[in-house]
XYZ file of C-alpha atoms in Angstrom:
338
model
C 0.000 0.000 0.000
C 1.177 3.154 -0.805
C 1.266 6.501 1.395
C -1.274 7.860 -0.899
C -3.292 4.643 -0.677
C -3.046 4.470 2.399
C -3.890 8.532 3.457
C -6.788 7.852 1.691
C -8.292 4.788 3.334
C -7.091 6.828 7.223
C -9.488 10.109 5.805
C -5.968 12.326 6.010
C -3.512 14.075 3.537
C -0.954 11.967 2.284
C 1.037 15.270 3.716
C -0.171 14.570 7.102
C 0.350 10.970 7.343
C 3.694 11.588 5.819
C 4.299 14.264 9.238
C 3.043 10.975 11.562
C 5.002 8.555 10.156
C 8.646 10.546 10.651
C 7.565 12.205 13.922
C 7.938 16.190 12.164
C 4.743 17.310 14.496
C 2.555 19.893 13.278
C -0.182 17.238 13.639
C -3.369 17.664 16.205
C -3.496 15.213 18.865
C -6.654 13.668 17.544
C -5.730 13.465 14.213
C -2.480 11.457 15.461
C -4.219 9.085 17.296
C -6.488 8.114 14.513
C -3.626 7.601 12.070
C -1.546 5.514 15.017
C -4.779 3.495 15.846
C -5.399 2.521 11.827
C -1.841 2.161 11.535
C -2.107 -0.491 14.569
C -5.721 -2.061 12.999
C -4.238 -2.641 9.747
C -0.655 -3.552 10.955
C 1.338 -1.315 8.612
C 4.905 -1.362 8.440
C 6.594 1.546 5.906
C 8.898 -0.206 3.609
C 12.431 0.832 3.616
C 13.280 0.462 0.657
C 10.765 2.881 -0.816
C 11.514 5.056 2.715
C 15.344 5.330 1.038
C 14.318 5.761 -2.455
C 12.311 8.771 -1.246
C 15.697 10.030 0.376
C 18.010 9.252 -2.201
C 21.179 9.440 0.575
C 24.122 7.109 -0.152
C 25.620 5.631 3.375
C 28.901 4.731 3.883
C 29.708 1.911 6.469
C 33.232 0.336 7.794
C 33.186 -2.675 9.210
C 36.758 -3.794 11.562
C 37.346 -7.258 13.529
C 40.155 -8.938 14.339
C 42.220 -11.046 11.616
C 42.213 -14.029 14.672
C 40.966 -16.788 14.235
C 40.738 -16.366 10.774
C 38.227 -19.093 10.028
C 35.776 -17.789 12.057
C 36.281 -14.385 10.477
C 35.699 -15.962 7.042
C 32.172 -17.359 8.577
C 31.584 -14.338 10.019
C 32.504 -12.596 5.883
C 30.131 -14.914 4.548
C 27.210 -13.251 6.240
C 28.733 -9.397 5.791
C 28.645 -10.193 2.028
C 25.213 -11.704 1.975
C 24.340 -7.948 3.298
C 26.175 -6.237 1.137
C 24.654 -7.514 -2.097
C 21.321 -7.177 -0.333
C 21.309 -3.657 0.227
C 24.280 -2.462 -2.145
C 21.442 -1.139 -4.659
C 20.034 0.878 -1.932
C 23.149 3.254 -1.050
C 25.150 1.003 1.154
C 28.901 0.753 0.710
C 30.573 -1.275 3.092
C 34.661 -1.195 3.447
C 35.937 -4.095 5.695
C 39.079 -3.810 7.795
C 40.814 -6.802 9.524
C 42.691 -5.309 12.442
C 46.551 -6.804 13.128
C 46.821 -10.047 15.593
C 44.933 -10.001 19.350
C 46.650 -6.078 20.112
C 44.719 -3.461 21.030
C 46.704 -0.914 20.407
C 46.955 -1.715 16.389
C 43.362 -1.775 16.170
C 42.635 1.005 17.913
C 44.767 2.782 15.864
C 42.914 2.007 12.951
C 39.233 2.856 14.600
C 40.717 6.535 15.154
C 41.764 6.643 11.429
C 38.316 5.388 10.296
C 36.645 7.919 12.473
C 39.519 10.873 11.351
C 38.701 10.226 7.526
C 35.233 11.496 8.021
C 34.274 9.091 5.112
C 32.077 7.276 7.041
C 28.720 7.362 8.267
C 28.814 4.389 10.050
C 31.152 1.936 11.743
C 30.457 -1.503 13.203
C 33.452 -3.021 15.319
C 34.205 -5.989 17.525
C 36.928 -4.225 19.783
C 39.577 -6.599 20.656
C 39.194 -4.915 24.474
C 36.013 -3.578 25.003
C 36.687 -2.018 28.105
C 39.561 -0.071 26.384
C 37.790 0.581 23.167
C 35.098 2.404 25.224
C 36.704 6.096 24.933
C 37.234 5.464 21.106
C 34.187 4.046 20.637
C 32.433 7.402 22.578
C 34.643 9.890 20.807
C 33.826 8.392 17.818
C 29.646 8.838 18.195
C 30.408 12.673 19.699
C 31.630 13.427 16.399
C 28.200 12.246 14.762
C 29.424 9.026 13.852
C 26.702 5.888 14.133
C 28.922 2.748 16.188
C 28.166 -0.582 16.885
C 29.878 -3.838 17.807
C 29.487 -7.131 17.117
C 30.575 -10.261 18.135
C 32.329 -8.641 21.473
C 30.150 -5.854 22.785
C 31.744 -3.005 24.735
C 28.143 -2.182 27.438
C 30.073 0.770 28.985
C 30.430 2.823 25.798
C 27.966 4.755 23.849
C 27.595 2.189 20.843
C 23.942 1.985 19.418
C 23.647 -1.902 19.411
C 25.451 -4.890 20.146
C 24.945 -8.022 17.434
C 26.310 -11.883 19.250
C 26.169 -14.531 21.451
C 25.659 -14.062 25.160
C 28.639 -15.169 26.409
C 27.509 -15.930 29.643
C 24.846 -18.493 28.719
C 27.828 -19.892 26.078
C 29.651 -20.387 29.104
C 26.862 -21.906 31.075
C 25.869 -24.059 28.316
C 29.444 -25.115 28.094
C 29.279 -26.317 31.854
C 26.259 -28.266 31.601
C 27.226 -29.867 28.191
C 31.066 -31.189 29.984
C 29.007 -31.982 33.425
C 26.808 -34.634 32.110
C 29.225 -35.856 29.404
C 31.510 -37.121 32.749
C 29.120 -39.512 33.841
C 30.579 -40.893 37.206
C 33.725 -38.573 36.975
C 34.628 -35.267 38.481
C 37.415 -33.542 37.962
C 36.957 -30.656 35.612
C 39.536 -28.085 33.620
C 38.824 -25.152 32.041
C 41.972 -23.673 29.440
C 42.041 -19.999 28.986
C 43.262 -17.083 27.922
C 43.807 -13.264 28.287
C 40.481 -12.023 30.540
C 39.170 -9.630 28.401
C 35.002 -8.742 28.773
C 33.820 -11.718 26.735
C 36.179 -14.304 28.243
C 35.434 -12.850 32.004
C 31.389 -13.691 30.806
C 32.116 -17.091 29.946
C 33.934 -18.057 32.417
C 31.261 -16.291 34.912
C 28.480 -19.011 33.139
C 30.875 -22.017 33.664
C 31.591 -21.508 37.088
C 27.785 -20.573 38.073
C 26.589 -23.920 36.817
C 29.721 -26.072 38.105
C 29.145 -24.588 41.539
C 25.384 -26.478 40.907
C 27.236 -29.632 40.887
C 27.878 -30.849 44.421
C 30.078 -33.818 43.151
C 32.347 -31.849 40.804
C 35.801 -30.666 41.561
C 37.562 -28.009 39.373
C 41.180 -28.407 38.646
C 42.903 -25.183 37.969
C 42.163 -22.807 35.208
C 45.203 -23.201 33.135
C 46.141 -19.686 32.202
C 47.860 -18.980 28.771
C 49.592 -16.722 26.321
C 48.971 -17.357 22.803
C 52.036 -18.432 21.946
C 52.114 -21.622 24.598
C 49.424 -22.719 22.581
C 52.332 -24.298 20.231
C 53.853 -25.740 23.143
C 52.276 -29.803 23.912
C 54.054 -29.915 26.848
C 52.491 -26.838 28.383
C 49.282 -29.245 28.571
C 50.855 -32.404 29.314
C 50.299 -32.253 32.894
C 46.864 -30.670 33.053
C 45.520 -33.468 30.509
C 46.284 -35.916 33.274
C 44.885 -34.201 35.870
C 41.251 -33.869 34.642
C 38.567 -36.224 33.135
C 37.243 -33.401 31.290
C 38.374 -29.453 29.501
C 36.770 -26.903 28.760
C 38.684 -24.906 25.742
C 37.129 -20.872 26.266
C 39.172 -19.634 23.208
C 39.446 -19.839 19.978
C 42.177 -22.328 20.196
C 39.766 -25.237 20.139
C 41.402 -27.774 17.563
C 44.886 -26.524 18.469
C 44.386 -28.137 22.267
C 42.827 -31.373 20.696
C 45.674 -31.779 18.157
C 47.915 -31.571 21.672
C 46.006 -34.150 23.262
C 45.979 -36.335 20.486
C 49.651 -36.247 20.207
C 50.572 -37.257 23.754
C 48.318 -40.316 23.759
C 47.370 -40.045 27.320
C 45.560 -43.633 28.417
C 42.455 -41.957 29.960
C 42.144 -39.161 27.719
C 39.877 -36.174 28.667
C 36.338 -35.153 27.479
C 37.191 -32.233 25.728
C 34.613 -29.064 24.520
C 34.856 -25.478 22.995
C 33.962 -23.386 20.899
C 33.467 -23.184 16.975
C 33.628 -25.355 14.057
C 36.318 -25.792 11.630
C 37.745 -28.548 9.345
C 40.198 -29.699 11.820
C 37.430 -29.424 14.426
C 35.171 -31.666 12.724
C 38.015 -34.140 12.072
C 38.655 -34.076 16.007
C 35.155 -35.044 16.835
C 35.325 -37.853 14.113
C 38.487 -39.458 15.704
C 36.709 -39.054 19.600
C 39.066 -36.402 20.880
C 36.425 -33.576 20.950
C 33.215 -34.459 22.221
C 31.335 -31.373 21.153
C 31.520 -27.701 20.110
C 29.323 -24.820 20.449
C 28.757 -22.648 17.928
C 27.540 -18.946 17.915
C 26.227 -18.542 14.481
C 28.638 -16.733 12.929
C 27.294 -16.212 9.397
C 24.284 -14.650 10.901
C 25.888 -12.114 13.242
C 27.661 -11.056 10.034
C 24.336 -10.497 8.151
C 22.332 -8.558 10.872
C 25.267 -6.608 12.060
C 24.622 -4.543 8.094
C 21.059 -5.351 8.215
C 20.665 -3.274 11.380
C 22.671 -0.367 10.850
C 21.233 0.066 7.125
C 17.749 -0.116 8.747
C 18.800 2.514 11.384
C 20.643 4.784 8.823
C 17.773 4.524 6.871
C 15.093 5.013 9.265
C 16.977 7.361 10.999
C 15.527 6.215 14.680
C 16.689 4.752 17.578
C 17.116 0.773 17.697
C 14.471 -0.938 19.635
C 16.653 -3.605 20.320
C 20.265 -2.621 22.122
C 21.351 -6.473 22.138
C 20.629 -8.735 18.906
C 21.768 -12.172 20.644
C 22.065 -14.747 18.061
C 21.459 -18.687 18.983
C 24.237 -20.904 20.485
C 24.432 -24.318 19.162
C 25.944 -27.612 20.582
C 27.385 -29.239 17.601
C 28.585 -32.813 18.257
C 30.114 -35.262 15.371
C 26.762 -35.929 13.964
C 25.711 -32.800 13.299
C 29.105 -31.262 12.464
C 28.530 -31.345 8.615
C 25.782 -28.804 8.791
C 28.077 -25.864 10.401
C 31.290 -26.410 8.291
């Protein structure tokens, strides 16, 4: 239905309808409420497409994550693009930046460069430190620049919307999964790394629902950098220790390749996060028991998806947290997220 179409059928001008529907005022109370109570009666959304045709603005969008781990980037790529040929005949040009390594300081670096250039209207990011991103990320909307993050969220700044997982409940579901896959054993491990805001959430979830297990023990953490993640004998004795591991980073199919390797008798049950190749083969072989993934395609997708509907629109987000499903991916479902 068109605005004309749809004045018409309300009793108003297609001029005053137009006034409702992108809050200018100059409208009389009653004559608002009638339009907002056929508007509700017929369920009428305004298309945006049409809503950006009308404008004919061209946006500009960057989008910056880290280049680690790169195949869950790709996944993540495969959604962005998806996006981009959805809406790239409506104005939206998207630039994508892959920020150096797991440093902050490189990647900040290139945040204030993207927000110097004044090319762009828009910028979605997944901060490597979202704590420390925060006063980027706030300069960067004081200077009239729409920001969002995705994938790691950074709650403290001034970002419009957050597009991910909730790491907490990742965590949590992590816990439950590696509880009842020990059957009469107890000893759990959980291998980490550097605490930034989504590793402190996951690890909050695991130990909330280990502490609901009278008859569990937790060994540890085991703390590391990312380079002892090359080193098998940095988990040698920790693999012995436990009867089951819970991997919180990225580094997934690098710990079962270690435990694999050392060919420990009694080896551990052994969960993370993520699929990938090597993953999959890993679950095949029985050294991973299961992975759970965050839907990494997707969060790509809507993290374009909503900013072109906001930059179109040009309103507030209803919705300051898009949280996208977690799945528990085990080897006979494995096919299906590689």
């Amino acid at each position: 239905m068109t605005i004309k179409e749809f004045a018409k059928e309300i009793g108003v001008s297609p001029a005053t309808l137009d006034r409702v529907l992108n809050n200018r005022g100059n409208v009389k109370r009653e004559t608002y409420e009638k339009v907002m109570e056929k508007i509700k009666e017929l369920n009428y959304m305004p298309n945006k497409s049409a809503s950006f045709l009308a404008r004919m603005n061209d946006f500009s969008m960057a989008i910056v994550f880290p280049e680690h781990p790169d195949y869950f980037w790709k996944q993540v790529e495969k959604g962005i693009q998806v996006a981009i040929d959805e809406f790239r005949d409506f104005g939206l040009s998207v630039s994508i930046f892959r920020s150096e390594g797991y440093d902050l300081e490189p990647q900040k670096q290139m945040v204030q460069q993207l927000i110097d250039s004044g090319k762009y209207e828009a910028i979605a990011l997944s901060p490597n430190d979202p704590l420390d991103m925060a006063e980027l990320i706030d300069d960067g909307v004081d200077k009239g620049i729409t920001i969002c993050t995705f994938n790691s969220d950074s709650p403290l700044s001034k970002r419009l919307f957050y597009v991910g997982c909730d790491y907490r409940i990742a965590g949590r579901l992590a816990a439950d999964a590696l509880c009842k896959f020990l059957g009469g054993r107890t000893r759990i491990g959980l291998v980490m790394s550097y605490t930034n805001f989504q590793m402190q959430q996951k690890i909050t979830g695991f130990r909330e629902v280990v502490d609901e297990y009278d008859h569990i023990e937790m060994i540890g953490p085991l703390r590391l950098r990312q380079e002892d993640y090359d080193s098998p004998e940095v988990f040698a004795d920790y693999f012995r220790e436990v009867d089951g591991i819970y991997v919180s980073s990225a580094r997934l199919d690098v710990v079962a390749k270690h435990l694999d390797e050392l060919g420990i008798e009694q080896r551990p049950i052994l969960i993370g996060h993520d699929m990938t190749e090597e993953t999959k083969m890993y679950m095949e072989r029985g050294i991973i028991t299961a992975t759970i993934c965050q839907d990494p395609v997707n969060q790509g997708y809507l993290t374009v998806k909503s900013m072109f509907d906001h930059l179109v629109n040009g309103q507030k987000v209803g919705l300051k947290e898009n949280i996208t499903k977690l799945e528990l991916v085990t080897k006979e479902n494995a096919l299906y997220y590689i």
